[in-house]
PDB file of C-alpha atoms in Angstrom:
ATOM      1  CA  MET A   1    -132.680-142.455  80.120  1.00 96.00           C
ATOM      2  CA  LYS A   2    -132.047-138.858  79.452  1.00 97.00           C
ATOM      3  CA  VAL A   3    -129.110-137.783  77.215  1.00 98.00           C
ATOM      4  CA  GLU A   4    -128.187-134.076  77.069  1.00 98.00           C
ATOM      5  CA  ILE A   5    -125.947-133.114  74.205  1.00 98.00           C
ATOM      6  CA  PHE A   6    -123.938-129.965  74.606  1.00 98.00           C
ATOM      7  CA  SER A   7    -123.051-128.766  71.053  1.00 98.00           C
ATOM      8  CA  ASP A   8    -122.760-125.786  68.783  1.00 98.00           C
ATOM      9  CA  ILE A   9    -124.300-125.305  65.371  1.00 98.00           C
ATOM     10  CA  ALA A  10    -120.865-124.262  63.986  1.00 97.00           C
ATOM     11  CA  CYS A  11    -119.046-127.314  65.167  1.00 97.00           C
ATOM     12  CA  PRO A  12    -118.228-130.004  62.518  1.00 97.00           C
ATOM     13  CA  TRP A  13    -117.595-132.644  65.150  1.00 97.00           C
ATOM     14  CA  CYS A  14    -121.042-131.939  66.689  1.00 98.00           C
ATOM     15  CA  TYR A  15    -122.518-132.902  63.269  1.00 98.00           C
ATOM     16  CA  LEU A  16    -120.492-136.096  63.074  1.00 97.00           C
ATOM     17  CA  GLY A  17    -121.097-136.871  66.694  1.00 97.00           C
ATOM     18  CA  LYS A  18    -124.877-136.433  66.298  1.00 98.00           C
ATOM     19  CA  ARG A  19    -124.890-138.839  63.322  1.00 97.00           C
ATOM     20  CA  ARG A  20    -122.756-141.415  65.094  1.00 98.00           C
ATOM     21  CA  PHE A  21    -124.828-141.299  68.230  1.00 98.00           C
ATOM     22  CA  GLU A  22    -128.089-141.749  66.280  1.00 98.00           C
ATOM     23  CA  GLN A  23    -126.555-144.853  64.654  1.00 97.00           C
ATOM     24  CA  ALA A  24    -125.763-146.308  68.111  1.00 98.00           C
ATOM     25  CA  LEU A  25    -129.190-145.383  69.342  1.00 98.00           C
ATOM     26  CA  ASP A  26    -130.829-147.217  66.453  1.00 98.00           C
ATOM     27  CA  ARG A  27    -129.049-150.355  67.575  1.00 98.00           C
ATOM     28  CA  PHE A  28    -129.722-149.882  71.279  1.00 98.00           C
ATOM     29  CA  ALA A  29    -132.464-152.175  72.656  1.00 97.00           C
ATOM     30  CA  GLY A  30    -133.808-149.606  74.966  1.00 96.00           C
ATOM     31  CA  LYS A  31    -134.102-146.768  72.382  1.00 97.00           C
ATOM     32  CA  ALA A  32    -137.739-146.178  73.074  1.00 96.00           C
ATOM     33  CA  GLU A  33    -136.874-145.194  76.630  1.00 96.00           C
ATOM     34  CA  VAL A  34    -134.209-142.672  75.665  1.00 97.00           C
ATOM     35  CA  GLU A  35    -134.914-138.905  75.538  1.00 97.00           C
ATOM     36  CA  VAL A  36    -132.245-136.869  73.776  1.00 98.00           C
ATOM     37  CA  VAL A  37    -132.093-133.039  74.350  1.00 98.00           C
ATOM     38  CA  PHE A  38    -129.701-130.527  72.769  1.00 98.00           C
ATOM     39  CA  ARG A  39    -128.110-128.047  75.071  1.00 98.00           C
ATOM     40  CA  PRO A  40    -126.404-124.757  73.784  1.00 98.00           C
ATOM     41  CA  TYR A  41    -122.696-124.191  73.542  1.00 98.00           C
ATOM     42  CA  GLN A  42    -120.830-121.448  71.606  1.00 97.00           C
ATOM     43  CA  LEU A  43    -117.330-122.029  70.553  1.00 96.00           C
ATOM     44  CA  VAL A  44    -117.024-118.452  69.269  1.00 96.00           C
ATOM     45  CA  PRO A  45    -119.466-116.473  71.440  1.00 96.00           C
ATOM     46  CA  ASP A  46    -118.079-113.248  70.106  1.00 96.00           C
ATOM     47  CA  ALA A  47    -118.520-114.190  66.464  1.00 97.00           C
ATOM     48  CA  PRO A  48    -120.106-111.422  64.454  1.00 97.00           C
ATOM     49  CA  GLU A  49    -123.879-111.286  63.657  1.00 97.00           C
ATOM     50  CA  SER A  50    -123.013-110.514  59.993  1.00 98.00           C
ATOM     51  CA  ALA A  51    -121.903-113.593  58.171  1.00 98.00           C
ATOM     52  CA  SER A  52    -118.510-113.889  56.380  1.00 98.00           C
ATOM     53  CA  PRO A  53    -116.866-116.809  54.376  1.00 98.00           C
ATOM     54  CA  HIS A  54    -115.810-119.699  56.700  1.00 97.00           C
ATOM     55  CA  ARG A  55    -112.642-120.450  54.693  1.00 96.00           C
ATOM     56  CA  ALA A  56    -111.343-116.855  55.049  1.00 96.00           C
ATOM     57  CA  TRP A  57    -112.086-116.800  58.792  1.00 96.00           C
ATOM     58  CA  LEU A  58    -110.419-120.151  59.402  1.00 95.00           C
ATOM     59  CA  ALA A  59    -107.362-119.266  57.305  1.00 95.00           C
ATOM     60  CA  GLU A  60    -106.911-115.974  59.297  1.00 94.00           C
ATOM     61  CA  ARG A  61    -106.972-117.942  62.489  1.00 91.00           C
ATOM     62  CA  TYR A  62    -104.975-121.049  61.549  1.00 90.00           C
ATOM     63  CA  GLY A  63    -103.060-120.206  58.377  1.00 93.00           C
ATOM     64  CA  PRO A  64    -102.410-122.826  55.720  1.00 89.00           C
ATOM     65  CA  GLN A  65    -103.280-125.775  57.927  1.00 92.00           C
ATOM     66  CA  SER A  66    -106.946-124.663  57.923  1.00 93.00           C
ATOM     67  CA  VAL A  67    -107.520-126.397  54.498  1.00 94.00           C
ATOM     68  CA  ALA A  68    -106.230-129.725  55.915  1.00 95.00           C
ATOM     69  CA  MET A  69    -108.473-129.326  58.942  1.00 94.00           C
ATOM     70  CA  ASP A  70    -111.533-128.894  56.654  1.00 96.00           C
ATOM     71  CA  ASP A  71    -110.463-131.648  54.327  1.00 96.00           C
ATOM     72  CA  ARG A  72    -110.014-134.140  57.232  1.00 95.00           C
ATOM     73  CA  VAL A  73    -113.567-133.572  58.533  1.00 96.00           C
ATOM     74  CA  THR A  74    -114.957-133.707  54.983  1.00 97.00           C
ATOM     75  CA  GLN A  75    -113.465-137.172  54.500  1.00 96.00           C
ATOM     76  CA  LEU A  76    -114.750-138.452  57.785  1.00 96.00           C
ATOM     77  CA  GLY A  77    -118.203-137.077  56.979  1.00 97.00           C
ATOM     78  CA  LYS A  78    -118.457-139.116  53.780  1.00 96.00           C
ATOM     79  CA  ALA A  79    -118.186-142.276  55.805  1.00 93.00           C
ATOM     80  CA  GLU A  80    -121.085-141.198  57.944  1.00 94.00           C
ATOM     81  CA  GLY A  81    -123.311-139.824  55.202  1.00 94.00           C
ATOM     82  CA  VAL A  82    -122.692-136.153  56.325  1.00 97.00           C
ATOM     83  CA  HIS A  83    -121.833-133.729  53.623  1.00 97.00           C
ATOM     84  CA  PHE A  84    -119.569-130.701  54.356  1.00 98.00           C
ATOM     85  CA  ASP A  85    -119.111-127.890  51.872  1.00 98.00           C
ATOM     86  CA  PHE A  86    -116.688-125.523  53.552  1.00 97.00           C
ATOM     87  CA  ASP A  87    -116.376-123.384  50.394  1.00 97.00           C
ATOM     88  CA  THR A  88    -119.849-122.177  50.871  1.00 98.00           C
ATOM     89  CA  ALA A  89    -120.026-122.356  54.640  1.00 98.00           C
ATOM     90  CA  LEU A  90    -120.465-119.028  56.533  1.00 98.00           C
ATOM     91  CA  HIS A  91    -118.885-117.917  59.829  1.00 98.00           C
ATOM     92  CA  VAL A  92    -121.638-116.177  61.960  1.00 98.00           C
ATOM     93  CA  ASN A  93    -122.769-116.050  65.553  1.00 98.00           C
ATOM     94  CA  THR A  94    -124.941-119.012  66.556  1.00 98.00           C
ATOM     95  CA  PHE A  95    -126.855-117.533  69.433  1.00 98.00           C
ATOM     96  CA  LEU A  96    -130.212-117.040  67.478  1.00 98.00           C
ATOM     97  CA  GLY A  97    -130.003-120.612  66.371  1.00 98.00           C
ATOM     98  CA  HIS A  98    -129.618-121.769  69.952  1.00 98.00           C
ATOM     99  CA  ARG A  99    -132.568-119.617  70.969  1.00 98.00           C
ATOM    100  CA  LEU A 100    -134.677-121.312  68.217  1.00 98.00           C
ATOM    101  CA  LEU A 101    -133.579-124.702  69.476  1.00 98.00           C
ATOM    102  CA  HIS A 102    -134.708-123.715  72.993  1.00 98.00           C
ATOM    103  CA  LEU A 103    -138.180-122.787  71.635  1.00 98.00           C
ATOM    104  CA  ALA A 104    -138.371-126.120  69.829  1.00 98.00           C
ATOM    105  CA  GLU A 105    -137.740-128.131  72.958  1.00 98.00           C
ATOM    106  CA  ARG A 106    -139.955-126.009  75.222  1.00 98.00           C
ATOM    107  CA  GLU A 107    -143.034-125.814  73.004  1.00 98.00           C
ATOM    108  CA  TYR A 108    -142.698-128.793  70.615  1.00 98.00           C
ATOM    109  CA  GLY A 109    -140.656-131.386  72.325  1.00 98.00           C
ATOM    110  CA  ALA A 110    -137.358-133.259  71.927  1.00 97.00           C
ATOM    111  CA  ALA A 111    -138.176-134.868  68.539  1.00 97.00           C
ATOM    112  CA  VAL A 112    -138.867-131.541  66.912  1.00 98.00           C
ATOM    113  CA  GLN A 113    -135.758-130.054  68.491  1.00 98.00           C
ATOM    114  CA  SER A 114    -133.618-132.900  67.126  1.00 98.00           C
ATOM    115  CA  GLU A 115    -135.104-132.417  63.677  1.00 98.00           C
ATOM    116  CA  LEU A 116    -134.327-128.622  63.845  1.00 98.00           C
ATOM    117  CA  LYS A 117    -130.783-129.320  65.015  1.00 98.00           C
ATOM    118  CA  GLU A 118    -130.259-131.601  61.966  1.00 98.00           C
ATOM    119  CA  LEU A 119    -131.595-128.934  59.658  1.00 98.00           C
ATOM    120  CA  LEU A 120    -129.477-126.200  61.233  1.00 98.00           C
ATOM    121  CA  LEU A 121    -126.317-128.348  60.889  1.00 98.00           C
ATOM    122  CA  LYS A 122    -127.047-129.134  57.382  1.00 98.00           C
ATOM    123  CA  ALA A 123    -127.924-125.618  56.488  1.00 98.00           C
ATOM    124  CA  HIS A 124    -124.657-124.346  58.032  1.00 98.00           C
ATOM    125  CA  PHE A 125    -122.220-127.008  56.788  1.00 98.00           C
ATOM    126  CA  ALA A 126    -123.724-128.294  53.495  1.00 98.00           C
ATOM    127  CA  ASP A 127    -125.983-125.586  52.099  1.00 98.00           C
ATOM    128  CA  GLY A 128    -124.242-122.290  52.793  1.00 98.00           C
ATOM    129  CA  VAL A 129    -127.122-120.844  54.719  1.00 98.00           C
ATOM    130  CA  ASP A 130    -126.583-117.921  57.012  1.00 98.00           C
ATOM    131  CA  VAL A 131    -127.802-119.399  60.292  1.00 98.00           C
ATOM    132  CA  GLY A 132    -127.665-116.063  61.950  1.00 98.00           C
ATOM    133  CA  ASP A 133    -130.319-114.717  59.569  1.00 98.00           C
ATOM    134  CA  ARG A 134    -133.817-114.461  61.071  1.00 98.00           C
ATOM    135  CA  ALA A 135    -135.608-115.115  57.836  1.00 98.00           C
ATOM    136  CA  ALA A 136    -133.447-118.186  57.087  1.00 98.00           C
ATOM    137  CA  LEU A 137    -133.976-119.535  60.603  1.00 98.00           C
ATOM    138  CA  THR A 138    -137.764-118.949  60.329  1.00 98.00           C
ATOM    139  CA  GLU A 139    -137.770-121.082  57.227  1.00 98.00           C
ATOM    140  CA  LEU A 140    -135.792-123.849  58.889  1.00 98.00           C
ATOM    141  CA  ALA A 141    -138.074-123.742  61.905  1.00 98.00           C
ATOM    142  CA  ALA A 142    -141.070-124.230  59.684  1.00 98.00           C
ATOM    143  CA  ALA A 143    -139.398-127.141  57.953  1.00 98.00           C
ATOM    144  CA  ALA A 144    -138.875-128.728  61.333  1.00 98.00           C
ATOM    145  CA  GLY A 145    -142.607-128.472  62.170  1.00 98.00           C
ATOM    146  CA  ILE A 146    -142.644-125.169  64.217  1.00 98.00           C
ATOM    147  CA  ASP A 147    -145.346-122.598  63.455  1.00 98.00           C
ATOM    148  CA  ARG A 148    -143.784-120.134  61.072  1.00 98.00           C
ATOM    149  CA  ASP A 149    -145.453-117.039  62.521  1.00 98.00           C
ATOM    150  CA  ARG A 150    -144.553-118.239  66.056  1.00 98.00           C
ATOM    151  CA  ALA A 151    -140.905-118.634  65.040  1.00 98.00           C
ATOM    152  CA  ALA A 152    -140.769-115.179  63.313  1.00 98.00           C
ATOM    153  CA  ALA A 153    -142.286-113.389  66.281  1.00 98.00           C
ATOM    154  CA  TYR A 154    -139.943-115.310  68.700  1.00 98.00           C
ATOM    155  CA  LEU A 155    -136.818-114.355  66.786  1.00 98.00           C
ATOM    156  CA  ALA A 156    -137.905-110.778  66.274  1.00 98.00           C
ATOM    157  CA  GLY A 157    -137.793-110.247  70.047  1.00 97.00           C
ATOM    158  CA  ASP A 158    -135.548-111.464  72.882  1.00 97.00           C
ATOM    159  CA  GLU A 159    -137.780-114.188  74.219  1.00 97.00           C
ATOM    160  CA  GLY A 160    -135.660-117.189  75.483  1.00 98.00           C
ATOM    161  CA  ALA A 161    -132.433-115.162  75.390  1.00 98.00           C
ATOM    162  CA  ALA A 162    -131.999-115.138  79.223  1.00 98.00           C
ATOM    163  CA  GLU A 163    -132.736-118.824  79.370  1.00 98.00           C
ATOM    164  CA  VAL A 164    -130.171-119.728  76.700  1.00 98.00           C
ATOM    165  CA  ARG A 165    -127.584-117.497  78.409  1.00 98.00           C
ATOM    166  CA  ALA A 166    -128.199-119.377  81.594  1.00 98.00           C
ATOM    167  CA  GLN A 167    -127.761-122.598  79.894  1.00 97.00           C
ATOM    168  CA  LEU A 168    -124.438-121.433  78.346  1.00 98.00           C
ATOM    169  CA  ALA A 169    -123.307-120.414  81.841  1.00 97.00           C
ATOM    170  CA  GLU A 170    -124.333-123.785  83.197  1.00 95.00           C
ATOM    171  CA  ALA A 171    -122.200-125.582  80.586  1.00 95.00           C
ATOM    172  CA  ARG A 172    -119.193-123.525  81.785  1.00 93.00           C
ATOM    173  CA  GLU A 173    -119.925-124.299  85.466  1.00 94.00           C
ATOM    174  CA  LEU A 174    -120.057-128.025  84.538  1.00 91.00           C
ATOM    175  CA  GLY A 175    -116.489-127.567  83.161  1.00 92.00           C
ATOM    176  CA  ILE A 176    -117.452-128.322  79.519  1.00 94.00           C
ATOM    177  CA  SER A 177    -114.689-126.946  77.409  1.00 91.00           C
ATOM    178  CA  ALA A 178    -115.067-129.107  74.247  1.00 93.00           C
ATOM    179  CA  VAL A 179    -117.978-130.233  72.087  1.00 96.00           C
ATOM    180  CA  PRO A 180    -119.886-132.326  71.566  1.00 97.00           C
ATOM    181  CA  THR A 181    -120.235-133.529  75.142  1.00 97.00           C
ATOM    182  CA  PHE A 182    -122.888-136.051  75.967  1.00 98.00           C
ATOM    183  CA  VAL A 183    -124.229-136.216  79.503  1.00 97.00           C
ATOM    184  CA  PHE A 184    -126.232-139.296  80.443  1.00 97.00           C
ATOM    185  CA  GLU A 185    -128.721-139.114  83.303  1.00 95.00           C
ATOM    186  CA  GLY A 186    -126.884-135.963  84.515  1.00 93.00           C
ATOM    187  CA  LYS A 187    -124.134-138.277  85.920  1.00 91.00           C
ATOM    188  CA  TRP A 188    -121.992-139.713  83.060  1.00 93.00           C
ATOM    189  CA  ALA A 189    -120.246-137.724  80.513  1.00 95.00           C
ATOM    190  CA  VAL A 190    -118.753-138.631  77.134  1.00 96.00           C
ATOM    191  CA  GLN A 191    -116.690-136.064  75.206  1.00 95.00           C
ATOM    192  CA  GLY A 192    -116.160-135.965  71.500  1.00 95.00           C
ATOM    193  CA  GLY A 193    -117.754-137.408  68.334  1.00 95.00           C
ATOM    194  CA  GLN A 194    -116.943-140.912  69.260  1.00 95.00           C
ATOM    195  CA  GLU A 195    -117.544-143.959  66.952  1.00 96.00           C
ATOM    196  CA  ALA A 196    -121.027-145.518  67.066  1.00 97.00           C
ATOM    197  CA  GLU A 197    -119.712-148.591  68.699  1.00 97.00           C
ATOM    198  CA  THR A 198    -118.414-146.498  71.706  1.00 97.00           C
ATOM    199  CA  PHE A 199    -121.770-144.822  71.965  1.00 97.00           C
ATOM    200  CA  LEU A 200    -123.521-148.121  72.003  1.00 98.00           C
ATOM    201  CA  ARG A 201    -121.310-149.442  74.750  1.00 97.00           C
ATOM    202  CA  VAL A 202    -121.976-146.323  76.813  1.00 97.00           C
ATOM    203  CA  LEU A 203    -125.753-146.555  76.291  1.00 98.00           C
ATOM    204  CA  GLU A 204    -125.634-150.224  77.474  1.00 97.00           C
ATOM    205  CA  GLN A 205    -123.319-149.374  80.466  1.00 96.00           C
ATOM    206  CA  VAL A 206    -125.555-146.474  81.671  1.00 96.00           C
ATOM    207  CA  ALA A 207    -128.702-148.579  81.257  1.00 96.00           C
ATOM    208  CA  ALA A 208    -127.077-151.403  83.397  1.00 94.00           C
ATOM    209  CA  GLU A 209    -125.820-148.827  85.943  1.00 91.00           C
ATOM    210  CA  THR A 210    -129.249-147.076  86.291  1.00 88.00           C
ATOM    211  CA  ALA A 211    -130.996-150.406  86.600  1.00 87.00           C
ATOM    212  CA  GLU A 212    -128.683-151.418  89.435  1.00 80.00           C
ATOM    213  CA  THR A 213    -128.899-148.091  91.341  1.00 72.00           C
ATOM    214  CA  ALA A 214    -132.575-147.298  90.737  1.00 66.00           C
ATOM    215  CA  GLY A 215    -133.902-145.158  93.565  1.00 55.00           C
ATOM    216  CA  THR A 216    -130.467-144.009  94.705  1.00 52.00           C
ATOM    217  CA  SER A 217    -128.433-140.927  93.858  1.00 48.00           C
ATOM    218  CA  GLY A 218    -124.888-140.719  92.720  1.00 44.00           C
ATOM    219  CA  THR A 219    -122.189-138.262  91.903  1.00 40.00           C
ATOM    220  CA  ALA A 220    -121.027-137.267  88.443  1.00 43.00           C
ATOM    221  CA  ARG A 221    -118.461-139.520  86.874  1.00 41.00           C
ATOM    222  CA  HIS A 222    -117.284-140.522  83.436  1.00 45.00           C
ATOM    223  CA  ALA A 223    -118.348-143.594  81.574  1.00 44.00           C
ATOM    224  CA  GLU A 224    -116.043-143.188  78.630  1.00 45.00           C
ATOM    225  CA  SER A 225    -114.268-140.066  77.366  1.00 46.00           C
ATOM    226  CA  ALA A 226    -112.033-138.836  74.703  1.00 37.00           C
ATOM    227  CA  GLU A 227    -109.755-135.753  75.053  1.00 35.00           C
ATOM    228  CA  PRO A 228    -109.442-133.560  71.979  1.00 34.00           C
ATOM    229  CA  ALA A 229    -106.318-133.882  70.041  1.00 29.00           C
ATOM    230  CA  GLY A 230    -106.031-130.156  69.481  1.00 29.00           C
ATOM    231  CA  HIS A 231    -105.260-127.458  72.062  1.00 28.00           C
ATOM    232  CA  ASP A 232    -105.497-124.278  70.231  1.00 36.00           C
ATOM    233  CA  ALA A 233    -108.413-121.969  71.006  1.00 34.00           C
ATOM    234  CA  HIS A 234    -111.520-122.978  69.066  1.00 45.00           C
ATOM    235  CA  ALA A 235    -109.600-125.773  67.349  1.00 54.00           C
ATOM    236  CA  CYS A 236    -111.403-128.705  65.888  1.00 53.00           C
ATOM    237  CA  ALA A 237    -109.300-131.783  65.978  1.00 51.00           C
ATOM    238  CA  ASP A 238    -110.161-135.475  66.001  1.00 52.00           C
ATOM    239  CA  GLY A 239    -113.182-135.939  68.075  1.00 65.00           C
ATOM    240  CA  ALA A 240    -114.063-132.519  69.430  1.00 61.00           C
ATOM    241  CA  CYS A 241    -113.955-128.808  68.932  1.00 60.00           C
ATOM    242  CA  THR A 242    -112.230-127.017  71.849  1.00 55.00           C
ATOM    243  CA  VAL A 243    -112.280-123.508  73.366  1.00 47.00           C
TER     244      VAL A 243
END
């Protein structure tokens, strides 16, 4: 079974969703047969390449409610073992990080890509790291098992940029407007950072469906989905961040 996760590095629900999905996967009997690949998505594609404080950016966009938004996610994160420190988090463009994730998958495989994704999310949300900085990204790549010199040279040029832009365009063509979005076998889509129990049911349902229809093709459909509660541009409400 292949699971493609469309998500952004700067999306708190993508962090929560990753953790909850992994909890479900650990309980899934067919875990060994599941390949998880992360696909790029940018909630704020025009974010600056120079980092600025997350709190200031969010307050400018949403006003006083921005504090409550962050506090809500912080409390939910505690239940999942995910730490958020929005006081030190930085607002910055995530394109370079997505390029690095593309390199990880292409040259090192899904497991290294998943490890890098975890490190990027932690760096951004918990450690106050500028994930738009090439030197910082190189260190994170090395920590994930990617050759340091290869990562530095890759980030210094524009290798992989066209491929990542094509994947971002593909997400738009698929109609994805909120992340995280989990696509199972290219056919079933689940939107939002669902509870682990929901992800487990979906994994079991997809496994059963694919077993029944082995050797046949089908059209895209939804196994289970959750609409984001928010509607403002770039809003992060319960379950997903929307554009």
